[in-house]
XYZ file of C-alpha atoms in Angstrom:
482
model
C 173.883 15.771 -175.987
C 176.095 18.801 -175.062
C 175.022 22.702 -175.683
C 176.940 24.802 -178.334
C 179.822 26.694 -177.241
C 180.921 30.416 -178.576
C 182.100 30.017 -182.133
C 180.601 27.042 -182.695
C 182.766 24.691 -180.678
C 181.176 22.073 -178.471
C 180.989 22.895 -174.564
C 183.702 21.746 -172.634
C 182.984 19.388 -170.336
C 182.912 20.524 -166.323
C 186.188 20.026 -164.797
C 187.200 17.274 -162.234
C 185.714 17.335 -159.090
C 188.342 16.085 -157.128
C 190.582 19.244 -157.317
C 191.997 20.380 -154.217
C 189.774 23.349 -152.298
C 191.899 24.912 -149.733
C 190.139 26.788 -147.171
C 190.797 29.453 -144.710
C 192.505 29.176 -141.567
C 190.123 27.735 -138.692
C 189.145 30.550 -135.452
C 190.578 27.089 -133.365
C 194.066 28.602 -134.622
C 194.818 24.439 -136.357
C 195.427 25.946 -139.462
C 194.196 25.619 -142.820
C 192.358 22.187 -143.708
C 191.127 20.459 -147.307
C 189.167 18.991 -148.395
C 189.153 15.874 -151.253
C 185.324 15.816 -152.678
C 182.552 18.398 -153.338
C 179.214 17.897 -151.465
C 177.034 15.516 -152.768
C 174.313 18.073 -154.327
C 177.257 19.862 -155.798
C 178.775 16.915 -157.400
C 175.437 15.584 -158.777
C 174.582 19.028 -160.171
C 174.524 19.357 -164.318
C 175.991 21.751 -165.917
C 173.859 23.663 -168.240
C 174.478 26.973 -169.987
C 172.283 30.154 -169.591
C 169.928 30.795 -171.743
C 171.444 34.577 -172.635
C 172.930 35.847 -174.980
C 177.117 36.771 -174.524
C 179.598 38.681 -175.568
C 182.254 38.936 -178.166
C 185.113 36.737 -177.575
C 187.044 39.519 -177.177
C 185.107 40.793 -174.860
C 185.078 37.706 -172.247
C 186.566 38.054 -168.956
C 189.268 35.651 -167.799
C 187.659 32.727 -165.968
C 188.507 33.524 -161.388
C 191.583 30.907 -161.264
C 189.782 30.311 -157.833
C 187.246 28.704 -159.483
C 189.717 27.136 -161.442
C 192.346 25.702 -158.966
C 189.358 24.478 -156.744
C 188.339 22.309 -160.245
C 184.805 24.342 -160.091
C 183.122 24.398 -163.594
C 183.947 27.486 -164.698
C 180.398 29.957 -166.116
C 179.169 28.765 -169.480
C 180.308 30.322 -172.361
C 183.468 31.794 -171.312
C 186.864 30.160 -173.373
C 189.583 28.299 -171.656
C 191.886 28.208 -173.936
C 193.748 31.240 -176.624
C 195.623 33.916 -176.216
C 192.892 36.348 -174.044
C 192.558 33.035 -170.907
C 195.335 33.142 -168.246
C 197.214 29.891 -167.480
C 195.157 27.693 -165.549
C 197.971 27.230 -162.311
C 198.091 23.067 -161.172
C 196.458 22.573 -157.361
C 198.482 23.766 -154.610
C 200.680 21.430 -152.409
C 199.358 19.243 -149.887
C 199.086 19.289 -146.456
C 199.779 16.174 -143.527
C 196.543 15.632 -142.314
C 195.965 16.992 -138.945
C 195.642 13.977 -136.970
C 199.639 13.931 -137.597
C 200.723 17.360 -138.699
C 204.136 16.708 -136.108
C 204.053 20.233 -135.857
C 200.536 20.250 -134.272
C 200.857 17.319 -132.134
C 204.296 18.780 -131.007
C 201.882 21.691 -129.729
C 198.647 19.825 -128.644
C 199.996 16.722 -126.446
C 201.546 19.260 -123.631
C 197.696 19.677 -122.574
C 198.133 15.577 -121.236
C 198.916 14.130 -117.955
C 201.711 11.619 -118.082
C 199.162 9.153 -118.203
C 197.208 10.460 -120.969
C 200.300 10.206 -123.056
C 200.828 6.879 -122.223
C 197.443 5.949 -123.860
C 197.976 8.236 -126.447
C 201.516 6.801 -127.454
C 199.669 3.391 -128.276
C 197.427 5.478 -131.004
C 199.385 5.382 -133.874
C 203.643 5.202 -134.670
C 202.906 8.320 -135.525
C 201.602 9.642 -132.633
C 204.085 7.474 -130.862
C 207.073 8.982 -132.980
C 206.074 12.476 -131.301
C 205.451 11.332 -127.970
C 208.503 9.880 -127.299
C 210.548 13.038 -127.239
C 212.201 13.330 -123.754
C 210.548 16.841 -123.597
C 207.026 15.614 -122.664
C 208.747 13.012 -120.034
C 210.925 15.404 -118.184
C 211.001 15.675 -114.301
C 209.035 12.291 -114.404
C 209.771 9.172 -112.531
C 208.787 5.450 -113.625
C 207.782 3.181 -111.096
C 208.550 -0.220 -111.787
C 208.192 -3.602 -109.837
C 209.884 -6.778 -109.341
C 207.482 -8.468 -111.251
C 207.596 -6.100 -113.865
C 210.718 -6.580 -115.159
C 210.354 -9.966 -116.681
C 208.351 -12.082 -119.508
C 207.964 -15.580 -119.165
C 208.568 -17.955 -121.603
C 206.654 -20.936 -123.583
C 209.526 -23.275 -121.842
C 208.904 -21.544 -118.992
C 212.037 -19.074 -118.559
C 212.049 -15.492 -118.065
C 213.321 -12.853 -119.672
C 214.206 -9.371 -119.031
C 211.839 -6.921 -120.775
C 213.022 -4.250 -123.593
C 213.447 -0.961 -121.833
C 214.260 0.471 -125.379
C 211.054 2.667 -124.920
C 212.381 4.471 -121.737
C 215.867 5.089 -122.974
C 213.931 6.757 -126.429
C 211.863 8.754 -124.105
C 215.421 9.509 -121.841
C 214.723 8.996 -118.128
C 216.913 10.428 -115.793
C 215.221 8.565 -112.745
C 213.503 5.444 -111.970
C 212.343 4.025 -108.858
C 212.401 -0.011 -108.328
C 210.141 -1.638 -106.300
C 210.861 -4.989 -104.222
C 213.849 -5.790 -106.306
C 216.710 -7.935 -104.974
C 220.903 -7.608 -106.080
C 219.962 -9.930 -109.094
C 217.401 -7.708 -110.464
C 219.062 -4.567 -110.550
C 222.404 -5.943 -112.023
C 219.847 -6.691 -115.126
C 218.605 -3.656 -114.959
C 221.804 -2.003 -115.837
C 222.284 -4.537 -118.534
C 219.368 -3.857 -120.093
C 219.220 -0.445 -119.842
C 221.142 1.778 -122.593
C 221.547 5.095 -120.811
C 222.328 2.987 -117.137
C 225.765 3.873 -116.798
C 225.855 7.830 -117.522
C 222.038 8.802 -118.408
C 220.576 7.760 -114.663
C 220.788 10.648 -112.573
C 217.961 9.372 -110.003
C 217.587 5.999 -108.164
C 214.896 4.950 -105.966
C 214.837 1.650 -103.917
C 211.947 0.882 -102.126
C 211.052 -1.801 -100.227
C 214.029 -3.645 -101.929
C 215.836 -6.782 -100.812
C 219.514 -5.020 -102.008
C 222.338 -5.802 -99.484
C 225.291 -4.427 -99.197
C 227.248 -5.880 -102.019
C 223.991 -5.250 -104.696
C 224.728 -1.208 -103.420
C 228.170 -1.291 -104.206
C 227.520 -3.082 -107.296
C 224.731 -0.066 -108.075
C 226.753 2.948 -107.534
C 229.850 1.225 -108.807
C 228.424 1.039 -112.806
C 225.476 3.554 -112.540
C 227.996 6.881 -112.570
C 225.679 8.946 -113.370
C 223.867 8.455 -110.183
C 223.471 11.778 -108.129
C 219.915 11.428 -106.463
C 220.115 8.480 -104.175
C 216.616 7.126 -101.859
C 216.681 3.665 -99.905
C 213.301 2.935 -98.306
C 212.434 -0.111 -96.298
C 215.171 -1.202 -97.586
C 216.293 -3.702 -94.464
C 218.890 -6.076 -96.179
C 221.815 -3.790 -96.153
C 223.832 -2.269 -93.208
C 226.072 0.246 -92.480
C 229.218 -0.838 -93.473
C 227.086 -1.097 -97.128
C 227.054 2.733 -96.578
C 230.504 2.817 -95.805
C 232.029 1.234 -98.739
C 229.486 2.342 -101.393
C 228.447 6.145 -100.924
C 230.386 8.575 -103.637
C 231.266 11.952 -103.005
C 229.265 12.594 -106.439
C 225.826 12.224 -104.589
C 223.847 15.405 -103.580
C 220.904 14.496 -102.543
C 220.008 11.314 -100.496
C 217.165 9.629 -98.731
C 217.038 7.062 -96.041
C 213.455 5.682 -94.401
C 211.779 2.598 -92.911
C 215.440 0.879 -93.319
C 215.656 -1.200 -89.673
C 219.730 -1.354 -89.491
C 220.480 2.743 -89.923
C 221.396 4.235 -86.956
C 224.214 6.780 -85.492
C 227.530 5.099 -87.751
C 225.168 5.770 -90.590
C 225.054 8.799 -90.110
C 229.160 9.274 -89.646
C 228.572 7.523 -92.872
C 227.085 10.156 -94.601
C 229.197 13.665 -93.281
C 232.430 11.991 -93.934
C 232.008 10.554 -97.698
C 229.358 12.992 -99.580
C 230.994 16.512 -98.672
C 228.640 17.566 -101.596
C 225.598 16.557 -100.277
C 222.256 19.800 -100.727
C 219.896 17.530 -99.295
C 219.774 14.965 -96.449
C 216.292 13.624 -95.545
C 215.908 10.667 -92.809
C 213.793 8.735 -90.820
C 215.359 6.846 -88.324
C 214.372 5.460 -85.549
C 217.635 4.804 -83.899
C 219.556 8.335 -84.406
C 220.134 10.113 -81.455
C 221.967 13.244 -80.563
C 225.167 12.721 -81.101
C 225.017 11.355 -84.932
C 224.094 15.168 -85.204
C 227.703 16.245 -83.746
C 229.604 14.032 -87.099
C 228.336 16.968 -89.690
C 230.913 19.230 -90.184
C 232.336 22.220 -92.222
C 232.036 20.825 -95.441
C 228.466 20.126 -95.092
C 227.406 23.494 -93.703
C 228.569 25.205 -96.622
C 226.991 22.885 -99.505
C 223.123 21.526 -97.290
C 220.666 23.342 -97.802
C 217.651 21.043 -96.933
C 218.046 18.632 -93.799
C 214.425 16.308 -93.218
C 214.522 14.515 -89.802
C 211.632 12.683 -89.541
C 209.887 10.787 -87.151
C 213.814 10.632 -85.211
C 212.523 10.144 -81.503
C 215.429 10.091 -80.188
C 216.578 13.971 -80.933
C 216.643 16.266 -78.246
C 217.159 20.203 -78.144
C 220.852 19.271 -77.346
C 220.747 17.720 -81.196
C 219.016 21.129 -81.914
C 222.183 22.572 -80.839
C 224.684 20.409 -83.279
C 222.373 20.874 -86.366
C 222.479 24.734 -86.272
C 225.947 24.832 -85.435
C 227.090 22.758 -88.253
C 224.829 23.614 -90.770
C 224.170 27.130 -90.697
C 222.959 27.708 -93.966
C 220.082 25.536 -93.888
C 217.064 26.690 -96.189
C 214.362 24.148 -95.398
C 214.439 22.371 -92.045
C 211.975 19.598 -90.833
C 211.896 18.411 -86.838
C 208.721 16.373 -88.066
C 207.789 13.725 -85.640
C 210.773 14.501 -83.386
C 208.699 14.539 -80.287
C 211.092 15.454 -77.675
C 212.147 19.094 -79.235
C 210.754 21.249 -77.309
C 210.261 25.348 -77.325
C 213.711 26.191 -76.771
C 214.900 24.343 -79.621
C 212.282 26.166 -81.741
C 214.677 29.125 -80.343
C 217.838 27.880 -81.101
C 216.960 27.372 -85.009
C 214.914 30.568 -85.046
C 218.254 32.704 -83.519
C 220.925 30.499 -85.642
C 218.670 29.640 -88.782
C 217.612 33.082 -90.351
C 217.726 31.837 -93.887
C 214.759 29.387 -93.597
C 212.211 29.210 -95.965
C 210.869 26.228 -94.905
C 209.807 25.110 -91.699
C 208.146 21.575 -90.621
C 207.441 21.075 -86.829
C 204.498 18.842 -87.544
C 203.550 16.056 -84.934
C 206.147 17.709 -82.350
C 203.312 17.500 -79.393
C 205.792 20.094 -76.628
C 205.463 23.384 -79.124
C 203.709 26.070 -77.645
C 202.273 29.414 -79.126
C 205.745 30.872 -77.912
C 207.418 29.025 -80.363
C 205.993 30.373 -83.014
C 206.984 34.134 -81.220
C 210.416 33.098 -81.632
C 209.431 31.948 -85.426
C 207.288 35.180 -86.139
C 210.189 37.776 -84.256
C 213.417 36.048 -86.292
C 212.390 33.892 -89.345
C 211.623 36.759 -91.922
C 212.036 35.412 -94.532
C 210.216 31.989 -94.060
C 207.361 31.135 -96.807
C 206.488 27.792 -95.186
C 205.083 27.272 -92.134
C 203.499 23.442 -90.857
C 202.440 22.889 -87.555
C 200.401 19.780 -88.685
C 199.474 17.760 -85.157
C 200.948 20.746 -82.611
C 197.564 20.115 -80.221
C 198.812 23.306 -77.279
C 198.260 25.949 -80.136
C 196.109 28.305 -79.795
C 194.580 31.810 -81.041
C 197.644 33.523 -79.120
C 200.072 31.688 -81.760
C 198.420 32.608 -84.384
C 198.208 36.410 -83.636
C 201.979 35.761 -83.533
C 202.378 34.601 -86.906
C 200.138 37.375 -88.351
C 202.725 39.646 -88.710
C 204.549 37.516 -90.929
C 204.246 39.161 -94.039
C 206.660 36.737 -96.257
C 204.673 33.473 -95.471
C 202.815 31.761 -98.205
C 202.017 28.396 -97.015
C 200.393 27.602 -93.425
C 199.396 24.309 -92.246
C 197.739 24.274 -89.441
C 195.615 20.043 -89.533
C 194.025 18.753 -86.559
C 195.354 22.211 -84.517
C 192.495 21.243 -81.933
C 192.378 23.944 -79.924
C 191.873 26.719 -83.081
C 189.248 28.516 -82.843
C 187.076 31.432 -84.857
C 188.832 34.040 -82.655
C 192.356 33.236 -84.200
C 190.791 33.458 -87.703
C 190.349 36.864 -87.331
C 194.542 37.276 -86.942
C 194.831 35.487 -90.421
C 193.113 37.606 -92.329
C 195.441 40.407 -92.139
C 198.172 38.227 -93.975
C 197.250 39.268 -97.399
C 200.639 37.197 -98.577
C 198.870 33.582 -97.851
C 198.120 31.936 -100.741
C 197.869 27.935 -99.086
C 195.814 28.003 -95.834
C 195.602 24.097 -94.062
C 192.267 23.795 -91.816
C 191.534 20.209 -91.998
C 190.586 18.981 -89.205
C 189.931 21.623 -87.063
C 187.124 20.932 -84.563
C 186.287 24.424 -82.941
C 185.559 26.037 -86.064
C 182.256 27.428 -86.786
C 180.632 28.133 -89.868
C 180.535 31.851 -89.560
C 183.944 32.231 -88.698
C 185.409 30.292 -91.928
C 183.224 32.369 -93.864
C 185.417 35.631 -92.588
C 188.283 33.961 -95.503
C 186.606 35.176 -98.111
C 189.020 38.386 -97.290
C 191.732 36.382 -98.194
C 191.589 37.345 -101.960
C 194.542 36.312 -102.918
C 194.586 32.861 -102.064
C 194.818 29.657 -104.173
C 194.292 26.846 -102.259
C 191.782 26.124 -99.060
C 191.855 22.899 -97.255
C 188.763 22.103 -94.550
C 188.499 18.252 -95.106
C 187.110 17.240 -92.124
C 186.471 20.025 -90.837
C 182.671 20.299 -88.644
C 182.164 24.551 -89.624
C 182.320 23.677 -93.437
C 178.795 22.905 -94.625
C 177.348 23.098 -98.229
C 176.484 26.489 -98.069
C 179.962 27.395 -96.906
C 181.684 25.845 -99.970
C 179.062 27.336 -102.769
C 179.791 31.335 -100.822
C 183.091 30.412 -101.390
C 182.673 29.428 -104.715
C 181.340 32.957 -105.395
C 183.742 34.938 -103.521
C 186.308 33.417 -103.905
C 186.086 32.150 -107.440
C 190.312 31.295 -107.909
C 190.511 29.573 -105.119
C 190.506 25.857 -105.281
C 188.618 24.839 -101.556
C 189.239 21.202 -100.943
C 186.222 19.671 -99.098
C-alpha cells in the first residue's frame, strides 16, 4: 500500500528507471557517453516518504530537472503536476555507441599500422566503411602474388578474384609478383581503376614478354612510375616499343637482357624522366653518353647500382649530361676511383644525397673533395668503403649540412675518428654497424651528439649491454639499434 501524499492524493509511483542519463565529458577526449539502466542497487531501492512534515503545496519547489530527465525518483511529497510545476523535458537525443561513432573512428584509426587496419576492417561493416576510405591507404602499395589472383572453383576451373575492396580504397599503385602476360591482362580487365587510376606498377620475378609490356603500358594510360625487377623475358626491343613519354620514374634491376641499348631507349623515349634506377651488370660507359640535354633539365635522381663496367669515363658523361642531379648513387660501381668522385663534387653542386657504398677504390682523398665542394649534402653513404680512415672523417667533420652518415663495415675507422664526428651537431642519423675497431670508450663519447635521432651499432664489438644502458640514460630521444 502506497503512503498518502499531500492533499490526500496517493503518492505517485517512481518514474521508470530506463531513461537516459547523460554523463559529463570524459577526460580521454572521447566525448559524452550514456547509460540505459541504473545500478542494481538503485534499481531495487524502494521509495519511502520521509517521516517529516512538508510545507504547503504553494511553497513547494519544483522538482529538479536533472532528476526528472534522468528518470530518477523525485523526493517524496513534491507535486508532479499542477500550475506550479515546471514541464518535464523529454530524454536527450540518443548518440550512436562509441564503437560505431564514425567521427571518433576517423580519428582513432590513424594510430594503427597498415597490417592492423586490414584486421580491424574485418570486425564489422561500420568499421570497414570507415577504414575503406582512401585517406587511410595513401602511399601504400599492395603486393599480389600470382597464386593469390585466382580462386579454384568446385569444377577445377580458375576464377580471377574480386578487386572491389582495392578499388574502394583507391590504391594508385600495385606490385605484382610472378605474373605472366595473361595475368596482367586479367588484372587490367578486373580492376576498375586500372585504365586511368593506377599511377605506379611494379613487376617482380615475372615472365612478362615484350608483347605483355607493350599491352600493359598501352592499356594503363595513368602509369607514370614503372619498376621491372627480375623480369628476364622482355628484351631491349620491348623497351623501344612500349616506353611512353609520360613515364617520370623508371627502375630496372636484375633483368638479364638489359644493356647499353636499353639506356639508349630510355634516353630517347623518356624526355620527362625525373628518376632512374638501374642495376645492370652489362651497362658500360658508352650507355651513359646517350643522355641528352632533355634529361638534363628533368632528371634529379640517378641510381647506378652494381654497374661493374662503369668507370670514371662514365662519370664524366653523367656530370655533363645531368647537371641538375640532387641524388646520385654509384653503389657497387667498383671501378670508380677518387678522380670520379672529384668530378662529381666539382660539377654536381646541387647534390643532397650521395651513395658511394661498395666502392673499394674510394679513399680519404675522395672525402676531402666531398667536404670541400658539396655544401648542400645531407646524406652520405660509405658502407664497405674499406679504405676510409680517421683522416677521412676529419674532412667530413666540417660539413655543417650533413644529417645522415652511414659507415657500415668501414673496418679502419677507430675511436679517434669518432672524436671528429662529435663536432657535427647537425647529425641526426649515424650508422657504425660492423666497425670492428671501435671500443666501448670511444662509442660512449657519442652522448655529446644530443640531437641524434638514430644510432645503429649492429655487429659492433664495442657495443655492450652497459653501453646501451648508458645511452638510454644520456640519449633518451635517440633510437639505438642493437
